[in-house]
Coordinates of C-alpha atoms and ligand atoms in Angstrom, one line a residue:
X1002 CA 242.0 80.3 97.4
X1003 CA 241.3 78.3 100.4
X1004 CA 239.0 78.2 103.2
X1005 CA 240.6 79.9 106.5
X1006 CA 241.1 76.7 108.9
X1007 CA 242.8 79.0 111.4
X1008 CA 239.6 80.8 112.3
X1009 CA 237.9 77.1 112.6
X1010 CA 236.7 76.2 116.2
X1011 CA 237.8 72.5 116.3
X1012 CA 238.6 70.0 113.5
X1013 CA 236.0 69.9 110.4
X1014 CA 234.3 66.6 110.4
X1015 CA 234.8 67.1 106.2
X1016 CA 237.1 69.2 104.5
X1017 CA 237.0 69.8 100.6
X1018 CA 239.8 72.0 99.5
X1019 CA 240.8 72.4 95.9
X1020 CA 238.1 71.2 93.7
X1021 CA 237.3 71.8 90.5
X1022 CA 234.5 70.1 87.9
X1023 CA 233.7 71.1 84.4
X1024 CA 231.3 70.5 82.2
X1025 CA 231.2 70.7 78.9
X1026 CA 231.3 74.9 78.1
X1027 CA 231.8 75.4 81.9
X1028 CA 233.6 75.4 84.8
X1029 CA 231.1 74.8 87.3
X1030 CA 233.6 74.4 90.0
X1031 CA 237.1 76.0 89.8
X1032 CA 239.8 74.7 93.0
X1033 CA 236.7 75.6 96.2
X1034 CA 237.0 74.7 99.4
X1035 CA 234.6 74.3 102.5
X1036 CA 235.0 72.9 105.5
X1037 CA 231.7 71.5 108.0
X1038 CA 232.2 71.1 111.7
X1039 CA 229.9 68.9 114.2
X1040 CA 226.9 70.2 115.6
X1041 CA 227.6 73.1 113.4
X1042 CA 225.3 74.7 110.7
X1043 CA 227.6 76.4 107.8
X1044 CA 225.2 78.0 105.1
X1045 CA 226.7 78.0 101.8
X1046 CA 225.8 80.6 99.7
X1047 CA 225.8 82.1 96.0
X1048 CA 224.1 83.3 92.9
X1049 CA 222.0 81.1 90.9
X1050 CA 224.8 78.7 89.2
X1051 CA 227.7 79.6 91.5
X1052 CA 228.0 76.0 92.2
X1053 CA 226.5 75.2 95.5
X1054 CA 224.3 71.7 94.1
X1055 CA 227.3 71.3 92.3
X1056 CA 229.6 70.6 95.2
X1057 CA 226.7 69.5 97.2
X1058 CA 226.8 66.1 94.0
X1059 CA 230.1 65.8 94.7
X1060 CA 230.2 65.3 98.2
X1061 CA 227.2 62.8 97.6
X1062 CA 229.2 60.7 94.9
X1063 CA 226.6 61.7 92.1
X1064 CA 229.6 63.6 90.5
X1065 CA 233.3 62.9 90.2
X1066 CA 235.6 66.1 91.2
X1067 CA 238.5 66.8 88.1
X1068 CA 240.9 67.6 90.5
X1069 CA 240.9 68.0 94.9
X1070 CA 240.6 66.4 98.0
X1071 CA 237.8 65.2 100.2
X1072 CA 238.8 64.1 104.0
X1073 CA 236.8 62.9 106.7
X1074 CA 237.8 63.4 109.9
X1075 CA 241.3 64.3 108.6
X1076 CA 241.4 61.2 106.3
X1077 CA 241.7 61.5 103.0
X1078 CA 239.1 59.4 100.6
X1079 CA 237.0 59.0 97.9
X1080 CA 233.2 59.3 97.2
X1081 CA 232.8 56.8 94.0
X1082 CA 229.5 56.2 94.3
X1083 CA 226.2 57.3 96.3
X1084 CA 226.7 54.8 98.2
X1085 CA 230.0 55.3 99.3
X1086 CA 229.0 59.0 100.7
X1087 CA 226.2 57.3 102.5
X1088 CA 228.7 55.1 104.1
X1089 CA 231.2 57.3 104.8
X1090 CA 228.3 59.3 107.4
X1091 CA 227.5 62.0 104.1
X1092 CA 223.9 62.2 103.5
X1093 CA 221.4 64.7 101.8
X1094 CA 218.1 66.4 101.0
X1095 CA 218.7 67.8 97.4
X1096 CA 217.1 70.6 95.7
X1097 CA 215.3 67.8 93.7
X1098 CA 214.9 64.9 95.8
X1099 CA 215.3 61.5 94.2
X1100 CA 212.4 59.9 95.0
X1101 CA 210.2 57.1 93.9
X1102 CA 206.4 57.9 93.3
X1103 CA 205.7 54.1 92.6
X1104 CA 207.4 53.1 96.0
X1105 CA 206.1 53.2 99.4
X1106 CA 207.0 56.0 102.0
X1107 CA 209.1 53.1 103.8
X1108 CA 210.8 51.9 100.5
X1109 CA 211.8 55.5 99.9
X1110 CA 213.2 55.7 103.3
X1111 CA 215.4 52.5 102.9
X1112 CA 215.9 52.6 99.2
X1113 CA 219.8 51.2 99.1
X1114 CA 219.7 50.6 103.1
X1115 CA 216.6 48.3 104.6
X1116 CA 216.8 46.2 106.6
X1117 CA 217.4 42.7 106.2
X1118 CA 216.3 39.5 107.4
X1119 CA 217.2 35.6 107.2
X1120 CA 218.7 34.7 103.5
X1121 CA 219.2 38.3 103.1
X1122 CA 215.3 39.3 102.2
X1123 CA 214.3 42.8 103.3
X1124 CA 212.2 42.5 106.7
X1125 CA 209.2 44.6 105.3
X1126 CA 207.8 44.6 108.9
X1127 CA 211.1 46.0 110.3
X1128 CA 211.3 48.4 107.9
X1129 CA 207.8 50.0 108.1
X1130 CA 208.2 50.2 112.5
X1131 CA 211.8 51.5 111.8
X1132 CA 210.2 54.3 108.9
X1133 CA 207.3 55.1 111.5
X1134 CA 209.5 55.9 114.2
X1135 CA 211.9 58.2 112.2
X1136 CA 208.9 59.9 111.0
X1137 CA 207.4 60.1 114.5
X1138 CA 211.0 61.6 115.5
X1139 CA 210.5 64.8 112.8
X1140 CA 206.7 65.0 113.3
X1141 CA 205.7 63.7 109.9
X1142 CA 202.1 62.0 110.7
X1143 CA 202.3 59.6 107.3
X1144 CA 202.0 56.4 106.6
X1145 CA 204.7 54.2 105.6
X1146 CA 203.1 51.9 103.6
X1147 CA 201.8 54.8 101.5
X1148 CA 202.7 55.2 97.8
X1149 CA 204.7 58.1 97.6
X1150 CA 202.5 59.4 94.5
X1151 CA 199.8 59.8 96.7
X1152 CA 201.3 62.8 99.0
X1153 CA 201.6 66.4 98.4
X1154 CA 205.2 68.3 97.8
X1155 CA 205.7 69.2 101.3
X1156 CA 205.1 65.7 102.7
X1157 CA 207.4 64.0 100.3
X1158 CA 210.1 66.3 101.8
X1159 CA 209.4 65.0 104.9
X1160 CA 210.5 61.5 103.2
X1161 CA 213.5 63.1 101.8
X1162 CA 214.1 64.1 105.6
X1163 CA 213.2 61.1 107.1
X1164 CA 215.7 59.0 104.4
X1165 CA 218.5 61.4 105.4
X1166 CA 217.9 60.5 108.9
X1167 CA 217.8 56.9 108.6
X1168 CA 221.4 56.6 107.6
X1169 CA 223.8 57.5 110.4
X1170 CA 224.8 60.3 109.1
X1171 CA 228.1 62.7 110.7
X1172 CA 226.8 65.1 107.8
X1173 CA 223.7 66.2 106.7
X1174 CA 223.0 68.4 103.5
X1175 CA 220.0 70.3 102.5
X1176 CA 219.9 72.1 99.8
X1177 CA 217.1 74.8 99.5
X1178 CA 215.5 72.5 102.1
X1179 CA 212.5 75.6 102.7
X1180 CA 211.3 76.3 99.5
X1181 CA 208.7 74.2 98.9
X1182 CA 207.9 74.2 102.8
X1183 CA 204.8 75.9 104.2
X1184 CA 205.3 78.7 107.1
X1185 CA 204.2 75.8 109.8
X1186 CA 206.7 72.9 107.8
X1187 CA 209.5 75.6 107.4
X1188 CA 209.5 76.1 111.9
X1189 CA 209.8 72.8 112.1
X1190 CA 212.2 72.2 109.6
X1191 CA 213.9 74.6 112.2
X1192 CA 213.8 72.4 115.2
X1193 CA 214.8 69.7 113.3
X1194 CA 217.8 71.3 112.4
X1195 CA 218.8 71.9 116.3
X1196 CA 218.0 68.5 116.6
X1197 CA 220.8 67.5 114.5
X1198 CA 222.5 70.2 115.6
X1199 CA 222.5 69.1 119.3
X1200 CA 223.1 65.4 118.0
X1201 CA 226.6 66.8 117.1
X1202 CA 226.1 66.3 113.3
X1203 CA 227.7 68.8 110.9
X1204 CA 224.9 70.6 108.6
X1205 CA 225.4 71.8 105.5
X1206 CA 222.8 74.4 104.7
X1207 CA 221.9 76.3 101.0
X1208 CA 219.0 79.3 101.0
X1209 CA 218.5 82.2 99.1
X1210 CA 216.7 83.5 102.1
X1211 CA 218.9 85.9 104.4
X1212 CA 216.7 85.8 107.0
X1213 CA 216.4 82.2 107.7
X1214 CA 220.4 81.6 107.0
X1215 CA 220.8 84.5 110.0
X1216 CA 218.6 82.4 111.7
X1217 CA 220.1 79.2 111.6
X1218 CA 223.8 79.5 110.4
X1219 CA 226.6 79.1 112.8
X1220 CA 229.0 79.9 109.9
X1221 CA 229.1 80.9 106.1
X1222 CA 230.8 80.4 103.2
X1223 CA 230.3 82.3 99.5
X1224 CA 230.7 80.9 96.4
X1225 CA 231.0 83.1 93.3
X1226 CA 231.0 81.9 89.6
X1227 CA 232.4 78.9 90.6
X1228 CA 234.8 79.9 93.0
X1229 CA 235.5 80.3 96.9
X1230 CA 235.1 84.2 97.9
X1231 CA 235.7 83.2 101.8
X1232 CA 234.0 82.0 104.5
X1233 CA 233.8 83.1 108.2
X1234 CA 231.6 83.0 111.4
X1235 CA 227.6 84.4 111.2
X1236 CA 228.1 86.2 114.2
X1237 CA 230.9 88.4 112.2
X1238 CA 228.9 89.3 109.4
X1239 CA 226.3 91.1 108.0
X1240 CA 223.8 90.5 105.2
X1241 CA 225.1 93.5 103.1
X1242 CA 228.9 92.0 103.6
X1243 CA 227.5 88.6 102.8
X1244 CA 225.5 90.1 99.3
X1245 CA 228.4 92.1 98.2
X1246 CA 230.7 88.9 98.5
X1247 CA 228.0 86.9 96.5
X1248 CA 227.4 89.2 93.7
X1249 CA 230.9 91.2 93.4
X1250 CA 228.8 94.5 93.8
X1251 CA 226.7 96.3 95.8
X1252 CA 222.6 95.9 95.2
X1253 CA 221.3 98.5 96.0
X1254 CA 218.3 99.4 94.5
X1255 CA 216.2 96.0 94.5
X1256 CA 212.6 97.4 93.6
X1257 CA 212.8 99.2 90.1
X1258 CA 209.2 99.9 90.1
X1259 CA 208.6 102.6 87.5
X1260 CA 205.7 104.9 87.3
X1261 CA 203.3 103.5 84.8
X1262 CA 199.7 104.8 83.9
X1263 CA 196.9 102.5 85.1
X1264 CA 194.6 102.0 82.3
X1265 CA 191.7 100.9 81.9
X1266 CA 190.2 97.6 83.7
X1267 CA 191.2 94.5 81.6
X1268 CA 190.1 91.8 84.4
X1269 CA 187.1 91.4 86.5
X1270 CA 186.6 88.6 88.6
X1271 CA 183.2 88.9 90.6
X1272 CA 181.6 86.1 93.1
X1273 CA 184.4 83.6 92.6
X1274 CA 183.9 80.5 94.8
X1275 CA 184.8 77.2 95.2
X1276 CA 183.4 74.5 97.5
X1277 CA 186.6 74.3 99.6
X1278 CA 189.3 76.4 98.4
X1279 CA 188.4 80.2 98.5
X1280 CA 184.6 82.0 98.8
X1281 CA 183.4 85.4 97.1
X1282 CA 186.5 86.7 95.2
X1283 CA 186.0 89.5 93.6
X1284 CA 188.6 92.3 92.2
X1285 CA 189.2 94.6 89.0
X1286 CA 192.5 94.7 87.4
X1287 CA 193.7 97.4 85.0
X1288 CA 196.3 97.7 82.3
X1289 CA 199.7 98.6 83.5
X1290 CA 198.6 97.7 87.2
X1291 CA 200.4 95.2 89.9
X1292 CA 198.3 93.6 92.0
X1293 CA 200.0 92.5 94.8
X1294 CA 198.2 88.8 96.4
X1295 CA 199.7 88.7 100.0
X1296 CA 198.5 86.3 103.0
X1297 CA 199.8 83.6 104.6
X1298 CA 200.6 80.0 103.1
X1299 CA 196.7 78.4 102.7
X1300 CA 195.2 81.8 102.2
X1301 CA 193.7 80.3 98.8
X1302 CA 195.8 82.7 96.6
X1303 CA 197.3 80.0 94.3
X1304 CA 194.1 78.3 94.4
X1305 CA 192.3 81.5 93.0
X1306 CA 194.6 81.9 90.6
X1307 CA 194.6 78.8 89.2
X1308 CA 191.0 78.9 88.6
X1309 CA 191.6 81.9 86.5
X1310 CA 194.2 79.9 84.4
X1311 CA 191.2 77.0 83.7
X1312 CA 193.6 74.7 85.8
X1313 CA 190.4 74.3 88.1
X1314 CA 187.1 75.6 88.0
X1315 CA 185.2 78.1 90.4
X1316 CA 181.4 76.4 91.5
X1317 CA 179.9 80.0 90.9
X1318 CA 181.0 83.6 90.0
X1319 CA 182.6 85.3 87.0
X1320 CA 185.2 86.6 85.2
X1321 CA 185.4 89.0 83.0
X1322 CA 188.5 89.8 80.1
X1323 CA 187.8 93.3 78.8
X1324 CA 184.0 93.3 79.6
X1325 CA 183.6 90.0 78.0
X1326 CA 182.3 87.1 80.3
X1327 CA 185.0 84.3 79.7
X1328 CA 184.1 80.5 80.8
X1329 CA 187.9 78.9 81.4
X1330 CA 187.6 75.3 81.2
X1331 CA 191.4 74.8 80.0
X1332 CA 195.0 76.5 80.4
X1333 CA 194.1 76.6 76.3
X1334 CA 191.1 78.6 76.8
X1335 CA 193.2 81.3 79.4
X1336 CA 196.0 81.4 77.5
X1337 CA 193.5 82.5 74.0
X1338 CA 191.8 85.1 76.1
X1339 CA 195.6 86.2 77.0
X1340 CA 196.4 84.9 80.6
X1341 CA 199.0 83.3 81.6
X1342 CA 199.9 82.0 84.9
X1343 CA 203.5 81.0 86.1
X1344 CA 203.2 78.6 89.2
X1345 CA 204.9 78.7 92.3
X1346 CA 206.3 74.9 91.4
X1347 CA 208.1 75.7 88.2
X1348 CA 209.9 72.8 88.2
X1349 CA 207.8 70.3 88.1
X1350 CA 205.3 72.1 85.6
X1351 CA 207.7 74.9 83.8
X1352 CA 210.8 73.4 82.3
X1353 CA 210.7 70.8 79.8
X1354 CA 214.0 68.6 80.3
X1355 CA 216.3 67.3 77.6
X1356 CA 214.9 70.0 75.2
X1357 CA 217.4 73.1 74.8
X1358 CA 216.7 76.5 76.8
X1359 CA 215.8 78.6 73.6
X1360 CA 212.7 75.6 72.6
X1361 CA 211.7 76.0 76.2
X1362 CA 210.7 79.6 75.7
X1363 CA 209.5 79.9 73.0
X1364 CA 207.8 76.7 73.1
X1365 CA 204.1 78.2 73.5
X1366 CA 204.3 80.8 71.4
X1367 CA 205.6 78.9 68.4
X1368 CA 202.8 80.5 66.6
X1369 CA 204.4 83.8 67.2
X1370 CA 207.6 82.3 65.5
X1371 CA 206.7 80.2 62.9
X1372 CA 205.2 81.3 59.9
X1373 CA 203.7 79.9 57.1
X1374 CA 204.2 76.4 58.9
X1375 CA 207.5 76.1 59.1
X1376 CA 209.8 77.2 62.5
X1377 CA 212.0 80.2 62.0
X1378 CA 214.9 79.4 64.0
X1379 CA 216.7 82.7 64.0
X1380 CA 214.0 84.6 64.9
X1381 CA 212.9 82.0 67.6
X1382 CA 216.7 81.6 68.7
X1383 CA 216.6 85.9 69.0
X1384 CA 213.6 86.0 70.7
X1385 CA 214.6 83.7 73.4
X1386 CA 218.1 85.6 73.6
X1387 CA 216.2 88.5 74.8
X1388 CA 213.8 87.4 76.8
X1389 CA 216.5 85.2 79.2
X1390 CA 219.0 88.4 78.9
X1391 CA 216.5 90.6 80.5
X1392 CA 216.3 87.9 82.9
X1393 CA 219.8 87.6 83.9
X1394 CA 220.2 84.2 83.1
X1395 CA 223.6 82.4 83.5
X1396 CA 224.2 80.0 80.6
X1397 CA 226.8 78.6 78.7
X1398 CA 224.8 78.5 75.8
X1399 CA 220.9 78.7 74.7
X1400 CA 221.3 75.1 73.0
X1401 CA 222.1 73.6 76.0
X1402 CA 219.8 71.4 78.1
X1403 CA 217.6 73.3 80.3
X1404 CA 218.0 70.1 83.0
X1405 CA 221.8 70.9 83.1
X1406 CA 220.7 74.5 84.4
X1407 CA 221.4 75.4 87.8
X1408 CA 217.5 75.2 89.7
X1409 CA 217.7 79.1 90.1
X1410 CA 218.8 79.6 86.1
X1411 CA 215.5 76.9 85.3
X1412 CA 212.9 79.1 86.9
X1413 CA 214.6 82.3 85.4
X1414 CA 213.6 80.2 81.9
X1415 CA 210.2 79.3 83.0
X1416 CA 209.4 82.8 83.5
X1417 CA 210.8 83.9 80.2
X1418 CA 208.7 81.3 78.6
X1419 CA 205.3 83.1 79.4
X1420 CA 206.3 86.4 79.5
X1421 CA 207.6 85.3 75.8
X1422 CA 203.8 84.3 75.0
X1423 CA 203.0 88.1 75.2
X1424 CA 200.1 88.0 77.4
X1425 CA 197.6 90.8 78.3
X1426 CA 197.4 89.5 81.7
X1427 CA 200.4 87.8 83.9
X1428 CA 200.0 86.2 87.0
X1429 CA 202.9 85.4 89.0
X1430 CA 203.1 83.0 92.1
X1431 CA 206.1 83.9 94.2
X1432 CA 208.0 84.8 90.8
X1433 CA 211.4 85.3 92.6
X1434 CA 211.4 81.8 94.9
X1435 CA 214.7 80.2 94.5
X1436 CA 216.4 83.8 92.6
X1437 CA 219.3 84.9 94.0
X1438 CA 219.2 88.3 95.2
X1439 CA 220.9 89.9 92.4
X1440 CA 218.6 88.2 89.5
X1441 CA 215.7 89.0 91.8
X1442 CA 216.1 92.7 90.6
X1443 CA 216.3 91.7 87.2
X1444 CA 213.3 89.9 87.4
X1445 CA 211.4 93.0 89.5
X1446 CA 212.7 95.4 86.8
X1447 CA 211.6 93.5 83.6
X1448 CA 207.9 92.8 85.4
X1449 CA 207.8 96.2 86.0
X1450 CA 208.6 97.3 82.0
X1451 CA 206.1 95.2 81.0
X1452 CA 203.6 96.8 83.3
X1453 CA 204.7 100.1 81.7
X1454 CA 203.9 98.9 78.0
X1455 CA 200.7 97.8 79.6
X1456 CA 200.7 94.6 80.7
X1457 CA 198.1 93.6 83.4
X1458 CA 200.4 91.8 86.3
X1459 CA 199.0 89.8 89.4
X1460 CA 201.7 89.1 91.5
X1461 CA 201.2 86.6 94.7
X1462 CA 203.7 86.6 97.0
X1463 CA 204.6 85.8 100.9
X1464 CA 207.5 88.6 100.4
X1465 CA 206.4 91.6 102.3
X1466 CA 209.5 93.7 100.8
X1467 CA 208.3 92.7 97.2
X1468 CA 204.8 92.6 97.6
X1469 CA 205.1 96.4 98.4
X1470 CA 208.1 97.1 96.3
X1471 CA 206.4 95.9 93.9
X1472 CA 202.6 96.1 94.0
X1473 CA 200.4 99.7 92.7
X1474 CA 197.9 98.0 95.2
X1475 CA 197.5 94.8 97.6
X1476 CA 194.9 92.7 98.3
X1477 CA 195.1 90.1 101.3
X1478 CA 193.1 87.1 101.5
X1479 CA 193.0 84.8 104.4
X1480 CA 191.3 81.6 104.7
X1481 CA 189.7 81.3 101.3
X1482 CA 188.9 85.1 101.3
X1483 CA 189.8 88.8 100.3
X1484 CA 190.6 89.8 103.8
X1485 CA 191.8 93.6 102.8
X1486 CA 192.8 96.0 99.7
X1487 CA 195.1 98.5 100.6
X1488 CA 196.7 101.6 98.4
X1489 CA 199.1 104.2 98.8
X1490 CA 200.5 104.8 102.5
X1491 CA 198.0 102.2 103.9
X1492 CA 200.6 99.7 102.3
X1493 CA 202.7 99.1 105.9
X1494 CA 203.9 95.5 106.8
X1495 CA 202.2 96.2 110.1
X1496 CA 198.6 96.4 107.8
X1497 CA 199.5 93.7 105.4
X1498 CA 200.5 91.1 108.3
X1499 CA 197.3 92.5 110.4
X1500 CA 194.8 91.6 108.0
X1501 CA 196.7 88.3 106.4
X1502 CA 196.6 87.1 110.4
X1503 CA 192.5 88.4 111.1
X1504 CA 194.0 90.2 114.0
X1505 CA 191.6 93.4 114.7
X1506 CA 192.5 97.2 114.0
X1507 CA 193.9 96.8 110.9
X1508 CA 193.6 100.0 109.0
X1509 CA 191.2 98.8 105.4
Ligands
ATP132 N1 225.4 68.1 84.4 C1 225.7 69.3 84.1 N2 226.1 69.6 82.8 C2 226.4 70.8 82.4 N3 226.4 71.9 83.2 C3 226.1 71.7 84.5 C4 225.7 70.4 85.0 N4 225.4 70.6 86.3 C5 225.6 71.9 86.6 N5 226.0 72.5 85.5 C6 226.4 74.0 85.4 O1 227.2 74.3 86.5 C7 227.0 75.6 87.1 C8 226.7 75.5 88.5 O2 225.4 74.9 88.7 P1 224.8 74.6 90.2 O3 223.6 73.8 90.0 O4 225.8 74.0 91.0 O5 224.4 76.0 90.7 P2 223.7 76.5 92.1 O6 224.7 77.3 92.8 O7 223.2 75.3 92.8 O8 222.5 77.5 91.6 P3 221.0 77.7 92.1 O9 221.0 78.7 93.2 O10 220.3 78.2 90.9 O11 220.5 76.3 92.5 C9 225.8 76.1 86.2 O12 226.4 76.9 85.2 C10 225.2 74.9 85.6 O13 224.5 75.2 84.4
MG133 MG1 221.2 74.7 93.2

């Protein structure tokens, strides 16, 4: 199938129609098409491995199509090389950014492009003015001569931005752009996006998120398994339209949560502080219970959490597992007192590339697996089977890499790996970032069984839907503190955004 020109307002700056790429053991792409028009957004959306960073490497010149056609302005051409996309006016923000810790902030701007001076040497002094006013033009306060190491995930974006920016570009590409993006980042990752948009540029846009694809998309077009399901104008659909096209079937029910008895108190953190972070934390948490951690981006949630995981230490305050005052001073230590804790940035300390998925999972709890010293691979092999079924991953096989893996499909493996470790006590930052919408109630349902057997689950999340979906209780923090607790009908959006905000009259 084909996308619908005759619904198209004007001529598509880039037209793809007909491609296909396999791998080996799938067909990632199988004869898509997609069409971007100038000072247009067009949000491309799909289920974790439809695709969409797969088309999104082809239209850069990372990856060769089998078979179709690429035109630019009604020209047909070629994309050999990275370069060649560049020059051609194609640029992008990837889901994983290639960038250069080593380099400066300027170098990663210009990688491929800087400027040049007299006997072709790159005019460092040119480059840095040139990098400090494209930075200036997207609000990024850095430093150019900066080494890229030195900044935080959100900034480096900012450099991925920036680079995009500082080729001429008729097309620009972001792919899950938000989701490492704070709530003050993500509004003006907005406005940048009008920018372009009123700059005439064509915009290529990939989110999970509904609500910010409503917000921003002039157009849409769905991918499924590798394939084009249509495409059409934003202002003609709706989100249920748009999620039965992606997943083939209604999704209905996305919070599973089961009944499941709340036992007896398994966690007790009492006094927790640290000199900046987050100040007198204290809460119980029972078997079979989940905790729900809501409050705006800076609230000190992950922070919290990963003092309970020994990643960082509290100044003062305890914690107690089953009555028993535990000193963390490693993950080691919190994992042996049965706590694990899956961060929000899975990718960069989850997966562990070029080993297959089934070794990533069970990869801490080999001492589960392997008995009398040596590793039993069937048992290892069925173990990780399970664990990435319940998960709804998509995979052509459990030997293959986990870096071939679509970034959705990685994070689904992440997750498996802890659960696999069979803690007492799971903690959860924003489990479903990056999960389609269909695997989200996959992963909701399978968080919720364990609960059932008894498993003690803290779950932080900026999702109001999921945090009360989800959560037997919620506690809010805001600015380094536990703002609010709220149970049963007190859980509203209205109290959870009240108390996560410090605006008065919310009901504790
Ligand atoms: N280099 C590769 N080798 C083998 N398989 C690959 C490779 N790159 C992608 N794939 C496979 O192609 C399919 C499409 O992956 P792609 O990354 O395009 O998905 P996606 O739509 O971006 O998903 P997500 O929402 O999870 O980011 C997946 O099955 C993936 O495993
Ligand atoms: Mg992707």
């Amino acid at each position: 199938m084909q996308a619908d020109t005759s619904a198209a307002g004007g001529t598509p700056v880039l037209r793809l129609s007909g491609i296909t790429k396999s791998f080996p053991g799938v067909r990632a792409l199988n004869g898509v098409g997609l069409e971007l028009f100038p000072g247009q957004v067009t949000a491309l959306i799909g289920e974790n491995g439809a695709g969409k960073s797969t088309i999104v490497k082809i239209l850069t010149g990372i990856y060769q199509p089998d078979e179709g056609v690429i035109q630019v302005n009604g020209r047909e051409t070629r994309f050999p090389t990275a370069q060649a996309a560049g020059e051609a006016g194609v640029t992008a923000i990837h889901q994983e950014t290639v960038l250069f810790d080593e380099l400066t902030v300027a170098e990663n701007i210009f990688i491929g492009h800087a400027p040049r001076g007299r006997f072709g040497l790159i005019d460092t002094r040119r480059m840095e003015n040139e990098a400090r006013r494209l930075l200036a033009s997207i609000g990024a306060d850095l430093d150019p001569r900066q080494r890229l190491r030195e900044l935080g995930i959100a900034s480096k974006h900012l450099v991925a931005i920036a680079r995009a920016l500082s080729i001429d570009a008729q097309v620009v590409i972001m792919d899950e752009p938000t989701a490492a993006l704070s709530h003050k980042e993500i509004h003006e990752l907005y406005e940048l996006v009008e920018k372009l948009k009123a700059q005439g540029k064509a915009i290529l846009f990939i989110s999970h998120k509904f609500d910010e694809i409503f917000r921003i998309a002039d157009r849409w077009t769905v991918f499924r398994d590798g394939q084009y399901v249509g495409a059409g104008l934003m202002s003609e659909v709706d989100e249920a339209r748009l999620v039965q096209l992606m997943v083939g079937r209604e999704v209905d029910q996305i919070y599973p949560k089961r009944h499941a008895e709340i036992g007896a108190p398994v966690l007790t953190v009492a006094g927790y502080s640290h000199p900046t972070e987050f100040d007198d934390i204290g809460f119980t948490l029972h078997r079979g219970e989940i905790l729900g951690f809501y409050g705006l981006v800076g609230a000190g949630r992950s922070e919290v959490m990963q003092a309970l995981f020994g990643i960082t230490r509290p100044s003062k305050g305890a914690c107690r597992v089953d009555g028993q005052v535990m000193v963390l001073r490693s993950t080691a230590e919190a994992v042996n007192a049965g706590i694990v804790y899956v961060p929000e940035d899975r990718g960069r300390q989850g997966a562990v590339k070029g080993l297959p998925i089934f070794q990533n999972v069970t990869l801490p709890s080999l001492n589960r697996t392997s008995r009398s010293g040596f590793l039993r691979l069937a048992e290892e092999f069925a173990m990780a089977r399970d664990y990435t079924q319940r998960l709804d991953l998509r995979a052509a096989s459990l030997d293959q890499d986990i870096g071939l893996l679509s970034g959705g499909n990685q994070q689904k493996v992440v997750i498996a790996k802890w659960l696999a470790t069979k803690p007492r006590i799971i903690i959860l930052d924003e489990p479903t970032k990056g999960i389609d919408i269909g695997s989200k109630a996959a992963v909701h349902d399978f968080m919720s069984e364990l609960a059932a057997e008894g498993l003690a689950v803290i779950m932080v999340s900026s999702e109001i839907p999921e945090v009360l979906g989800m959560s037997d209780r919620v506690i809010v923090m805001r600015e380094g503190r536990i703002a609010a607790e709220f149970t049963g009908d007190q859980m509203t959006p209205e109290n959870l955004v009240r108390a996560a905000a410090g605006i008065e009259g919310a009901a504790a």
